[in-house]
CSV table of C-alpha atoms in Angstrom, one decimal:
chain,number,residue,atom,x,y,z
A,1,MET,CA,-162.1,93.1,75.1
A,2,LEU,CA,-164.1,89.9,74.6
A,3,THR,CA,-167.5,90.9,73.4
A,4,ASP,CA,-168.9,88.2,71.0
A,5,PHE,CA,-169.1,84.5,70.6
A,6,ILE,CA,-168.8,82.9,67.2
A,7,CYS,CA,-171.8,80.6,66.7
A,8,PRO,CA,-171.6,77.1,64.9
A,9,ASP,CA,-172.9,78.8,61.7
A,10,GLY,CA,-170.1,81.3,61.7
A,11,GLU,CA,-172.2,84.3,62.8
A,12,HIS,CA,-171.2,86.6,65.6
A,13,THR,CA,-173.5,87.2,68.6
A,14,GLY,CA,-173.1,89.4,71.6
A,15,ILE,CA,-172.1,87.5,74.7
A,16,LEU,CA,-174.7,89.1,76.9
A,17,GLY,CA,-177.5,88.4,74.4
A,18,CYS,CA,-176.3,84.8,74.0
A,19,LEU,CA,-176.4,84.2,77.7
A,20,VAL,CA,-180.0,85.4,77.8
A,21,THR,CA,-181.4,83.8,74.7
A,22,CYS,CA,-179.7,81.6,72.1
A,23,ARG,CA,-180.2,82.8,68.5
A,24,MET,CA,-180.1,79.3,67.1
A,25,GLU,CA,-182.4,76.3,67.5
A,26,ARG,CA,-180.5,75.0,70.4
A,27,ARG,CA,-177.4,76.0,72.4
A,28,CYS,CA,-174.0,74.8,71.2
A,29,LEU,CA,-172.9,74.3,74.8
A,30,SER,CA,-174.6,74.4,78.2
A,31,LEU,CA,-175.3,77.8,79.7
A,32,PRO,CA,-172.8,77.3,82.6
A,33,THR,CA,-170.1,76.4,80.1
A,34,LEU,CA,-170.8,79.5,78.1
A,35,ARG,CA,-170.7,81.7,81.2
A,36,GLU,CA,-167.3,80.2,82.1
A,37,CYS,CA,-166.0,80.7,78.5
A,38,ALA,CA,-167.1,84.4,78.8
A,39,ARG,CA,-165.0,85.1,81.9
A,40,THR,CA,-162.0,87.3,81.5
A,41,ARG,CA,-159.9,89.1,84.0
A,42,PRO,CA,-160.4,92.9,83.8
A,43,TRP,CA,-157.4,95.1,83.0
A,44,THR,CA,-156.3,96.9,86.2
A,45,GLY,CA,-153.3,98.8,84.8
A,46,SER,CA,-150.8,96.2,86.1
A,47,PRO,CA,-149.9,93.2,83.8
A,48,SER,CA,-150.1,89.7,85.0
A,49,VAL,CA,-147.5,87.0,84.5
A,50,THR,CA,-149.7,85.3,81.9
A,51,GLN,CA,-150.1,88.5,80.0
A,52,LEU,CA,-146.4,89.1,79.9
A,53,LEU,CA,-145.8,85.6,78.6
A,54,ASN,CA,-148.4,86.1,75.8
A,55,GLY,CA,-146.7,89.1,74.4
A,56,THR,CA,-147.3,92.9,74.5
A,57,GLN,CA,-149.1,93.4,71.2
A,58,MET,CA,-151.4,90.5,71.6
A,59,GLU,CA,-152.5,91.5,75.1
A,60,PHE,CA,-152.7,95.2,74.1
A,61,LEU,CA,-155.2,94.3,71.3
A,62,LYS,CA,-157.2,92.0,73.7
A,63,ILE,CA,-157.6,95.0,76.1
A,64,THR,CA,-158.3,97.7,73.6
A,65,VAL,CA,-160.1,96.0,70.6
A,66,PRO,CA,-163.4,94.1,70.7
A,67,TYR,CA,-162.9,90.4,69.6
A,68,ALA,CA,-164.9,87.2,69.3
A,69,ILE,CA,-164.1,83.6,70.2
A,70,ARG,CA,-165.5,80.2,69.5
A,71,PRO,CA,-166.6,78.9,72.9
A,72,GLU,CA,-165.5,75.3,72.2
A,73,SER,CA,-161.9,76.7,71.6
A,74,ARG,CA,-161.7,77.1,75.4
A,75,ALA,CA,-162.5,73.5,76.2
A,76,PHE,CA,-159.0,72.7,77.4
A,77,ALA,CA,-158.8,76.1,79.3
A,78,LEU,CA,-161.9,75.0,81.2
A,79,LEU,CA,-160.3,71.7,82.0
A,80,GLY,CA,-157.2,73.5,83.4
A,81,THR,CA,-159.4,76.0,85.4
A,82,ARG,CA,-161.3,73.2,87.0
A,83,HIS,CA,-158.1,71.3,87.7
A,84,HIS,CA,-156.7,74.4,89.5
A,85,GLU,CA,-159.9,75.0,91.5
A,86,ARG,CA,-160.0,71.4,92.8
A,87,LEU,CA,-156.4,71.5,93.9
A,88,ALA,CA,-156.7,75.0,95.4
A,89,GLY,CA,-159.6,73.7,97.6
A,90,GLY,CA,-157.2,71.2,99.2
A,91,ALA,CA,-154.7,73.9,100.4
A,92,ILE,CA,-155.7,74.3,104.0
A,93,ASP,CA,-152.4,74.2,106.0
A,94,ASP,CA,-151.0,77.2,107.8
A,95,ASP,CA,-147.7,77.2,105.9
A,96,THR,CA,-149.3,77.1,102.5
A,97,ILE,CA,-150.6,79.8,100.1
A,98,SER,CA,-152.9,78.9,97.2
A,99,GLU,CA,-154.1,81.1,94.3
A,100,GLU,CA,-153.4,84.3,96.1
A,101,LEU,CA,-152.8,87.5,94.2
A,102,PHE,CA,-149.3,89.0,94.7
A,103,GLU,CA,-148.8,92.6,93.5
A,104,GLY,CA,-145.2,93.3,92.6
A,105,ASP,CA,-143.4,96.5,91.6
A,106,THR,CA,-144.2,96.1,87.9
A,107,TYR,CA,-146.5,93.2,87.5
A,108,LYS,CA,-148.8,90.8,89.4
A,109,GLY,CA,-149.2,87.1,89.6
A,110,HIS,CA,-151.4,84.3,91.0
A,111,PRO,CA,-148.9,81.5,91.9
A,112,ASP,CA,-150.7,78.1,92.1
A,113,TYR,CA,-149.3,76.9,95.4
A,114,LEU,CA,-146.6,77.9,97.8
A,115,GLU,CA,-145.7,75.2,100.3
A,116,GLY,CA,-143.1,76.4,102.8
A,117,THR,CA,-140.3,77.4,100.5
A,118,THR,CA,-141.4,75.3,97.5
A,119,LEU,CA,-143.3,77.0,94.7
A,120,TRP,CA,-145.6,74.8,92.7
A,121,ASP,CA,-147.3,75.4,89.3
A,122,TYR,CA,-150.0,73.1,88.0
A,123,LYS,CA,-150.2,72.3,84.3
A,124,THR,CA,-152.7,70.3,82.2
A,125,TRP,CA,-150.8,69.5,79.1
A,126,GLY,CA,-151.3,67.2,76.1
A,127,SER,CA,-148.7,64.4,75.7
A,128,TYR,CA,-147.0,66.2,72.8
A,129,ARG,CA,-146.3,69.3,75.0
A,130,VAL,CA,-144.8,67.0,77.7
A,131,THR,CA,-142.5,65.3,75.2
A,132,ARG,CA,-141.3,68.7,74.1
A,133,PHE,CA,-140.7,69.9,77.7
A,134,LEU,CA,-138.8,66.7,78.6
A,135,GLY,CA,-136.8,66.7,75.3
A,136,LEU,CA,-138.0,63.2,74.4
A,137,VAL,CA,-137.0,61.8,71.1
A,138,SER,CA,-137.8,58.4,69.6
A,139,GLU,CA,-136.0,56.0,67.3
A,140,LYS,CA,-137.1,52.7,65.9
A,141,ILE,CA,-135.3,49.6,67.2
A,142,ASP,CA,-135.9,45.8,66.9
A,143,ASP,CA,-138.5,44.5,69.4
A,144,PRO,CA,-136.4,43.2,72.4
A,145,THR,CA,-138.8,40.3,72.7
A,146,GLY,CA,-138.0,39.1,69.2
A,147,ALA,CA,-141.6,39.4,68.0
A,148,VAL,CA,-142.1,39.3,64.2
A,149,TYR,CA,-144.7,40.7,61.8
A,150,GLU,CA,-147.3,38.2,60.9
A,151,LYS,CA,-148.4,40.1,57.7
A,152,SER,CA,-146.5,42.3,55.3
A,153,GLY,CA,-147.2,46.0,55.2
A,154,LYS,CA,-145.6,49.4,55.2
A,155,TRP,CA,-144.2,48.5,58.6
A,156,GLY,CA,-142.2,45.6,57.3
A,157,ARG,CA,-142.2,42.1,55.6
A,158,ALA,CA,-143.9,39.1,57.2
A,159,GLY,CA,-141.4,37.3,59.3
A,160,SER,CA,-139.2,40.3,59.9
A,161,ILE,CA,-138.6,41.6,63.5
A,162,LYS,CA,-141.1,44.1,64.7
A,163,GLN,CA,-140.0,47.7,65.2
A,164,VAL,CA,-140.8,49.5,68.4
A,165,ASN,CA,-140.1,53.1,69.6
A,166,LEU,CA,-137.3,53.7,72.0
A,167,TRP,CA,-137.7,57.0,73.8
A,168,THR,CA,-134.7,58.8,75.2
A,169,ARG,CA,-134.2,62.3,76.7
A,170,SER,CA,-132.1,64.9,74.8
A,171,PRO,CA,-131.4,68.0,76.9
A,172,LEU,CA,-130.8,70.0,73.7
A,173,MET,CA,-134.3,69.3,72.5
A,174,ALA,CA,-136.0,70.2,75.8
A,175,ASP,CA,-138.4,73.2,75.4
A,176,THR,CA,-138.5,74.6,79.0
A,177,HIS,CA,-138.4,78.3,78.2
A,178,GLU,CA,-141.9,79.5,79.0
A,179,PRO,CA,-142.4,77.5,82.2
A,180,THR,CA,-139.0,78.7,83.4
A,181,LEU,CA,-140.0,82.3,82.8
A,182,GLN,CA,-143.4,81.8,84.4
A,183,LEU,CA,-142.1,80.2,87.6
A,184,ASN,CA,-139.3,82.6,88.1
A,185,ALA,CA,-141.7,85.5,87.6
A,186,TYR,CA,-143.9,84.1,90.3
A,187,ARG,CA,-140.8,83.5,92.5
A,188,LEU,CA,-139.7,87.1,92.2
A,189,VAL,CA,-143.1,88.6,93.0
A,190,VAL,CA,-143.5,86.2,96.0
A,191,GLU,CA,-140.1,87.0,97.4
A,192,GLN,CA,-141.0,90.7,97.2
A,193,HIS,CA,-143.6,89.9,99.8
A,194,GLY,CA,-141.1,88.3,102.1
A,195,TYR,CA,-141.6,84.6,101.2
A,196,PRO,CA,-138.3,83.0,100.3
A,197,VAL,CA,-138.4,80.3,97.6
A,198,GLU,CA,-135.8,77.6,97.6
A,199,SER,CA,-137.2,75.3,95.0
A,200,MET,CA,-139.7,75.4,92.1
A,201,ARG,CA,-141.7,72.5,90.8
A,202,LEU,CA,-144.2,71.7,88.0
A,203,GLN,CA,-147.0,69.2,88.6
A,204,ILE,CA,-148.2,68.1,85.1
A,205,THR,CA,-151.5,66.3,84.5
A,206,VAL,CA,-151.5,64.8,81.0
A,207,ARG,CA,-154.9,65.2,79.4
A,208,ASP,CA,-154.6,62.5,76.8
A,209,GLY,CA,-153.2,59.0,76.3
A,210,GLY,CA,-150.6,59.8,73.6
C-alpha cells in the first residue's frame, strides 16, 4: 500500500505526517496537490479493469507491500483525473451514465461515459503515444513549396531543397492493444448489467504540442 512520499532530498516521509507538517523548509507541492497524490482506491477483493491491465504481480505488490512515490511523478495522472472530473460533470442526460461503478462476475470497472449504446473512454496522452496508437510513421521528402536552405548545416547544404516530414499511417505499426482490452473489458461488464454496447470510442486530448 502507498505509505510514504519521497522528498526532493531523497528521504522518505510518511504521508500522514507530511500532510500535517512538512519536514523541509517549504513544501515541494501545494497541500491540495499532495492530498490528491496520496489518494488510492482501497482493495475490495475484486480487481478493477485498470489493475488487470497493469499486471497481477505489480498490483499484488501494491496491495500487500508498503511503497513510496515521488509526488511530482503523478503530475500527468492529476491532469487526467481533473480532465475526467470536468467531463463527468457535464453528463446530465437521462440516457447517459458517467463514471458509475459496474461490478461484474470477476472484476469491476468505472467506464468513463455510456451514451445510449456508445461507450466512450477519455484519454489524456502525450503526442508520442498518439502517434503509436495511430501507427504514424514519418519520412523525409523535398519541401513541396520548393523552399531551400539559406545556410549549410547537418540538415543540408545551402541552396539545396529543404526536407520536411511526411506522416503516413501504417496499420502494422499501430499499438492499440491496451485500449482495446480496456474498452472491451468495460463493454463486457456494462453488458452484464443489461446495457447493450454497439460502438466504442476513444476521445483523446493531447497534452503537449509534439
